[in-house]
Tab-separated table of C-alpha atoms in Angstrom:
chain	number	residue	atom	x	y	z
A	602	MET	CA	-16.322	29.324	-13.546
A	603	GLY	CA	-19.628	27.481	-13.920
A	604	ALA	CA	-21.191	24.523	-12.197
A	605	THR	CA	-18.957	21.683	-11.053
A	606	PRO	CA	-18.643	19.235	-13.954
A	607	ASP	CA	-19.898	15.673	-13.638
A	608	PRO	CA	-16.836	13.423	-13.140
A	609	ARG	CA	-18.571	10.672	-15.145
A	610	LEU	CA	-18.738	12.949	-18.177
A	611	LEU	CA	-15.086	13.908	-17.719
A	612	LEU	CA	-14.221	10.221	-17.535
A	613	ALA	CA	-16.144	9.467	-20.724
A	614	LEU	CA	-14.129	12.077	-22.599
A	615	ALA	CA	-10.895	10.769	-21.071
A	616	VAL	CA	-11.724	7.201	-22.130
A	617	ASP	CA	-12.495	8.271	-25.692
A	618	ALA	CA	-9.247	10.245	-25.923
A	619	ALA	CA	-7.210	7.395	-24.421
A	620	HIS	CA	-8.677	4.886	-26.879
A	621	GLU	CA	-7.942	7.152	-29.840
A	622	ALA	CA	-4.370	7.681	-28.645
A	623	GLY	CA	-4.004	3.938	-28.100
A	624	GLU	CA	-5.042	3.179	-31.663
A	625	LEU	CA	-2.508	5.729	-32.879
A	626	LEU	CA	0.245	4.144	-30.799
A	627	LEU	CA	-0.559	0.667	-32.074
A	628	ARG	CA	0.291	1.902	-35.577
A	629	ARG	CA	3.946	1.842	-34.521
A	630	PRO	CA	6.142	3.197	-37.350
A	631	ALA	CA	9.495	1.702	-38.285
A	632	ASP	CA	11.267	4.956	-37.378
A	633	LEU	CA	10.308	6.046	-33.878
A	634	GLY	CA	12.525	9.144	-33.939
A	635	VAL	CA	14.024	8.333	-30.552
A	636	GLY	CA	15.448	11.139	-28.420
A	637	THR	CA	16.384	11.539	-24.755
A	638	LYS	CA	15.273	13.871	-21.989
A	639	SER	CA	16.722	13.924	-18.452
A	640	SER	CA	19.319	11.189	-19.058
A	641	PRO	CA	20.362	8.680	-21.752
A	642	THR	CA	17.914	6.152	-20.242
A	643	ASP	CA	14.982	8.610	-20.268
A	644	VAL	CA	13.756	8.220	-23.833
A	645	VAL	CA	11.028	9.865	-25.880
A	646	THR	CA	9.720	8.969	-29.320
A	647	VAL	CA	7.769	10.817	-31.975
A	648	MET	CA	4.795	8.696	-30.933
A	649	ASP	CA	4.839	10.077	-27.372
A	650	THR	CA	4.456	13.591	-28.718
A	651	ALA	CA	1.946	12.602	-31.400
A	652	ALA	CA	-0.275	10.877	-28.832
A	653	GLU	CA	-0.132	13.894	-26.521
A	654	ARG	CA	-1.093	16.226	-29.382
A	655	LEU	CA	-4.061	13.975	-30.163
A	656	ILE	CA	-5.261	13.932	-26.550
A	657	ARG	CA	-4.766	17.665	-26.098
A	658	GLY	CA	-6.684	18.414	-29.274
A	659	ARG	CA	-9.510	16.051	-28.337
A	660	VAL	CA	-9.891	17.543	-24.858
A	661	LEU	CA	-9.675	21.196	-25.864
A	662	ALA	CA	-12.141	20.702	-28.713
A	663	ALA	CA	-14.704	19.565	-26.141
A	664	ARG	CA	-13.616	21.721	-23.177
A	665	PRO	CA	-11.570	24.716	-24.385
A	666	ASP	CA	-11.343	26.375	-20.960
A	667	ASP	CA	-9.708	23.442	-19.190
A	668	ALA	CA	-6.058	23.180	-18.164
A	669	ILE	CA	-3.821	20.404	-19.484
A	670	LEU	CA	-0.532	19.155	-18.028
A	671	GLY	CA	1.254	16.580	-20.163
A	672	GLU	CA	4.546	14.751	-19.877
A	673	GLU	CA	5.629	15.896	-23.318
A	674	GLY	CA	5.214	19.611	-22.695
A	675	SER	CA	1.520	20.483	-22.674
A	676	ASP	CA	0.912	23.112	-19.988
A	677	ASP	CA	-2.294	25.013	-20.690
A	678	ALA	CA	-3.368	27.150	-17.732
A	679	GLY	CA	-7.136	26.993	-18.232
A	680	THR	CA	-9.834	28.933	-16.377
A	681	SER	CA	-12.441	26.279	-15.512
A	682	GLY	CA	-10.867	24.642	-12.462
A	683	VAL	CA	-10.534	21.383	-14.396
A	684	ARG	CA	-7.070	20.047	-15.265
A	685	TRP	CA	-6.205	17.039	-17.399
A	686	VAL	CA	-3.001	15.274	-16.317
A	687	VAL	CA	-1.721	13.240	-19.242
A	688	ASP	CA	0.938	10.616	-19.809
A	689	PRO	CA	0.415	9.838	-23.495
A	690	LEU	CA	2.759	6.832	-23.429
A	691	ASP	CA	3.699	5.439	-20.030
A	692	GLY	CA	6.351	2.771	-20.567
A	693	THR	CA	8.186	4.323	-23.506
A	694	VAL	CA	11.196	2.005	-23.156
A	695	ASN	CA	8.882	-1.022	-23.319
A	696	TYR	CA	7.224	0.501	-26.392
A	697	LEU	CA	10.608	1.126	-27.990
A	698	TYR	CA	11.592	-2.526	-27.540
A	699	GLY	CA	8.235	-3.923	-28.597
A	700	LEU	CA	7.336	-5.162	-25.110
A	701	PRO	CA	3.543	-5.147	-24.530
A	702	GLN	CA	3.597	-3.264	-21.231
A	703	TRP	CA	2.748	0.377	-21.908
A	704	ALA	CA	-0.325	2.524	-21.519
A	705	VAL	CA	-2.112	5.826	-22.057
A	706	SER	CA	-2.875	7.459	-18.710
A	707	ILE	CA	-5.251	10.399	-18.169
A	708	GLY	CA	-6.261	11.766	-14.787
A	709	VAL	CA	-8.774	14.602	-14.399
A	710	GLU	CA	-8.601	17.049	-11.507
A	711	VAL	CA	-11.301	19.432	-10.324
A	712	ASP	CA	-9.956	22.195	-8.097
A	713	GLY	CA	-6.756	20.208	-7.553
A	714	VAL	CA	-8.390	16.887	-6.624
A	715	VAL	CA	-8.273	13.915	-8.999
A	716	VAL	CA	-11.909	12.922	-9.566
A	717	ALA	CA	-11.636	10.617	-12.576
A	718	GLY	CA	-8.978	8.585	-14.324
A	719	VAL	CA	-8.382	6.121	-17.115
A	720	VAL	CA	-5.405	3.909	-17.886
A	721	HIS	CA	-5.735	2.233	-21.268
A	722	ASP	CA	-3.476	-0.696	-22.199
A	723	PRO	CA	-3.824	-0.993	-25.997
A	724	SER	CA	-1.661	-4.103	-26.326
A	725	LYS	CA	-3.928	-6.113	-24.029
A	726	ARG	CA	-7.147	-4.249	-24.886
A	727	GLU	CA	-7.670	-3.468	-21.196
A	728	THR	CA	-9.199	-0.212	-19.983
A	729	TRP	CA	-9.002	0.673	-16.299
A	730	THR	CA	-11.303	3.434	-15.006
A	731	ALA	CA	-12.220	5.125	-11.743
A	732	VAL	CA	-14.396	7.942	-10.451
A	733	ARG	CA	-13.708	9.244	-6.955
A	734	GLY	CA	-16.075	7.633	-4.488
A	735	GLU	CA	-17.458	5.162	-7.032
A	736	GLY	CA	-14.828	2.432	-7.167
A	737	ALA	CA	-12.318	1.222	-9.731
A	738	TRP	CA	-13.131	-0.914	-12.739
A	739	LEU	CA	-11.479	-3.022	-15.422
A	740	ASP	CA	-13.692	-3.327	-18.503
A	741	GLY	CA	-16.850	-3.461	-16.390
A	742	ASP	CA	-15.517	-5.618	-13.551
A	743	ARG	CA	-15.122	-3.941	-10.175
A	744	LEU	CA	-11.635	-4.112	-8.686
A	745	GLN	CA	-10.444	-4.895	-5.182
A	746	VAL	CA	-6.889	-5.004	-3.856
A	747	SER	CA	-5.599	-8.310	-2.561
A	748	GLY	CA	-6.077	-9.269	1.053
A	749	CYS	CA	-2.376	-10.021	1.577
A	750	ARG	CA	-1.499	-9.596	5.258
A	751	GLU	CA	2.100	-10.843	5.411
A	752	LEU	CA	5.145	-9.179	3.889
A	753	SER	CA	6.711	-12.577	3.247
A	754	GLN	CA	3.754	-13.475	1.001
A	755	ALA	CA	3.639	-10.174	-0.900
A	756	LEU	CA	4.389	-9.745	-4.589
A	757	VAL	CA	5.711	-6.188	-4.780
A	758	ALA	CA	6.124	-4.028	-7.888
A	759	THR	CA	8.612	-1.188	-8.167
A	760	GLY	CA	10.433	0.984	-10.668
A	761	PHE	CA	13.793	2.696	-11.028
A	762	GLY	CA	14.841	6.271	-11.727
A	763	TYR	CA	16.865	7.580	-14.633
A	764	GLU	CA	19.989	8.879	-12.893
A	765	VAL	CA	22.797	6.412	-12.193
A	766	ALA	CA	23.229	7.242	-8.489
A	767	GLU	CA	19.487	6.946	-7.962
A	768	ARG	CA	19.326	3.568	-9.697
A	769	VAL	CA	22.259	2.167	-7.733
A	770	ARG	CA	20.664	3.105	-4.417
A	771	GLN	CA	17.301	1.734	-5.502
A	772	GLY	CA	19.015	-1.522	-6.409
A	773	THR	CA	20.453	-1.745	-2.899
A	774	ILE	CA	16.992	-1.255	-1.373
A	775	VAL	CA	15.485	-3.930	-3.620
A	776	ALA	CA	18.346	-6.314	-2.758
A	777	ASP	CA	17.386	-5.983	0.911
A	778	LEU	CA	13.650	-6.264	0.308
A	779	ILE	CA	13.714	-9.259	-2.019
A	780	GLY	CA	14.651	-11.617	0.814
A	781	ARG	CA	11.664	-10.437	2.840
A	782	VAL	CA	8.856	-10.667	0.253
A	783	ARG	CA	7.453	-13.322	-2.065
A	784	ASP	CA	9.085	-11.622	-5.058
A	785	ILE	CA	9.714	-8.317	-6.828
A	786	ARG	CA	8.354	-7.208	-10.205
A	787	ARG	CA	9.768	-4.357	-12.297
A	788	LEU	CA	7.455	-4.074	-15.312
A	789	GLY	CA	8.299	-0.570	-16.503
A	790	ALA	CA	5.059	1.442	-16.432
A	791	ALA	CA	3.972	3.072	-13.169
A	792	SER	CA	0.338	3.511	-14.181
A	793	LEU	CA	0.020	-0.199	-14.974
A	794	ASP	CA	1.790	-1.122	-11.733
A	795	LEU	CA	-0.881	0.807	-9.827
A	796	CYS	CA	-3.634	-0.798	-11.902
A	797	SER	CA	-2.125	-4.212	-11.200
A	798	LEU	CA	-2.265	-3.388	-7.503
A	799	ALA	CA	-5.921	-2.388	-7.870
A	800	ALA	CA	-6.698	-5.734	-9.516
A	801	GLY	CA	-4.760	-7.868	-7.038
A	802	ARG	CA	-2.190	-8.846	-9.667
A	803	VAL	CA	0.443	-7.538	-7.255
A	804	ASP	CA	0.077	-6.959	-3.522
A	805	GLY	CA	2.172	-3.828	-3.071
A	806	TYR	CA	4.037	-1.131	-4.952
A	807	PHE	CA	6.636	1.517	-4.234
A	808	GLU	CA	8.577	3.932	-6.391
A	809	ARG	CA	10.460	7.205	-6.116
A	810	GLY	CA	10.359	9.918	-8.765
A	811	LEU	CA	6.778	9.727	-10.036
A	812	ASN	CA	5.479	12.881	-11.684
A	813	PRO	CA	1.824	13.979	-11.546
A	814	TRP	CA	1.093	12.309	-14.895
A	815	ASP	CA	2.510	9.011	-13.597
A	816	LEU	CA	0.363	9.033	-10.464
A	817	ALA	CA	-2.906	10.843	-11.188
A	818	ALA	CA	-5.005	8.134	-12.842
A	819	GLY	CA	-3.252	5.076	-11.411
A	820	GLY	CA	-3.239	6.476	-7.890
A	821	LEU	CA	-6.984	7.069	-8.020
A	822	LEU	CA	-7.578	3.571	-9.378
A	823	ALA	CA	-5.524	1.991	-6.603
A	824	SER	CA	-7.195	3.979	-3.825
A	825	GLU	CA	-10.684	3.362	-5.215
A	826	ALA	CA	-9.888	-0.368	-5.212
A	827	GLY	CA	-9.121	-0.173	-1.492
A	828	ALA	CA	-5.382	0.523	-1.439
A	829	VAL	CA	-3.653	2.893	0.925
A	830	VAL	CA	-1.567	5.231	-1.246
A	831	GLY	CA	0.937	7.377	0.626
A	832	GLY	CA	4.540	8.213	1.310
A	833	LEU	CA	6.701	7.609	4.380
A	834	VAL	CA	5.960	8.813	7.926
A	835	GLY	CA	2.602	10.321	7.022
A	836	VAL	CA	3.778	12.320	4.015
A	837	PRO	CA	1.373	12.181	1.063
A	838	ALA	CA	2.320	10.188	-2.019
A	839	GLY	CA	4.298	12.268	-4.469
A	840	LYS	CA	7.560	12.659	-6.331
A	841	ASN	CA	9.688	11.776	-3.321
A	842	LEU	CA	8.001	8.404	-2.860
A	843	VAL	CA	4.822	6.458	-3.500
A	844	VAL	CA	4.034	3.420	-1.347
A	845	ALA	CA	0.784	1.598	-2.041
A	846	ALA	CA	-0.776	-1.610	-0.738
A	847	GLY	CA	-3.900	-2.981	0.886
A	848	PRO	CA	-4.669	-1.725	4.408
A	849	ALA	CA	-3.132	-4.739	6.158
A	850	LEU	CA	0.045	-4.832	4.077
A	851	PHE	CA	0.709	-1.100	3.805
A	852	PRO	CA	2.209	-0.612	7.299
A	853	LEU	CA	4.413	-3.682	6.851
A	854	LEU	CA	5.765	-2.490	3.496
A	855	HIS	CA	6.121	1.041	4.866
A	856	ASP	CA	8.141	-0.167	7.856
A	857	ALA	CA	10.371	-2.366	5.677
A	858	LEU	CA	11.236	0.635	3.515
A	859	ALA	CA	11.450	3.316	6.209
A	860	PRO	CA	14.983	2.546	7.502
A	861	TRP	CA	16.333	3.044	3.989
A	862	ARG	CA	14.549	6.406	3.549
A	863	PRO	CA	14.108	5.925	-0.203
A	864	ASP	CA	12.183	9.203	-0.217
A	865	LEU	CA	15.418	11.101	0.406
A	866	GLY	CA	17.306	9.859	-2.634
A	867	PRO	CA	20.992	9.049	-3.086
A	868	ALA	CA	22.191	11.764	-0.697
A	869	ALA	CA	20.623	9.792	2.163
A	870	GLU	CA	23.152	7.016	1.757
A	871	GLY	CA	25.897	7.248	4.374
């Protein structure tokens, strides 16, 4: 292992790779070769895998000793201490239906800590970037989470899992929460939900079931824009649950969710 790499240089490579993958995805073929993964609602297309191949090739050509973890199967061990965490097409169902709410998400870890991230939204030509300790940005404009301080005034984004029992329980939680907040948004791409939080387009966000590639870049963007990103009762954000909001709103959203224990999944329901 050599000197610690400059996160800005890692970000520059991530941005280039995300833009190239985005251009590929915009050339949406008539036949998307749709398949399923964990359930009939968890879809994958030939474009997901093609975009991941492009990103993997671009990264390894520049940094052959790095590790890569991708949603569509990339799992290169690497020896450099740098790992690229890639969702080549976050929002595949939206992409499948022609809805312009999907993104390429790339987070870069050094020794297990995410130090840089990009979320590129090709449909809207928006590129969200962050370097740890240096803030979050949207196409050159610095981002800041909203100053919402009341749950009743909060616009909250969320998402749903793929298994039926999980979705039913999540629907019950949302049914309780919707009478206590300004409104709920379910837009279908976790990375863009977290970017929307960073930009103040929503005030809060929660979701169960995020994988590392869902959270790496978007989580860094949200935290660098001033959000608290965590789980319940002091547990770090992760697959069991992600709750994110500005510092004033986070404890209110946390406490509204805590009695339901959404981090425990369907088995928690009595």
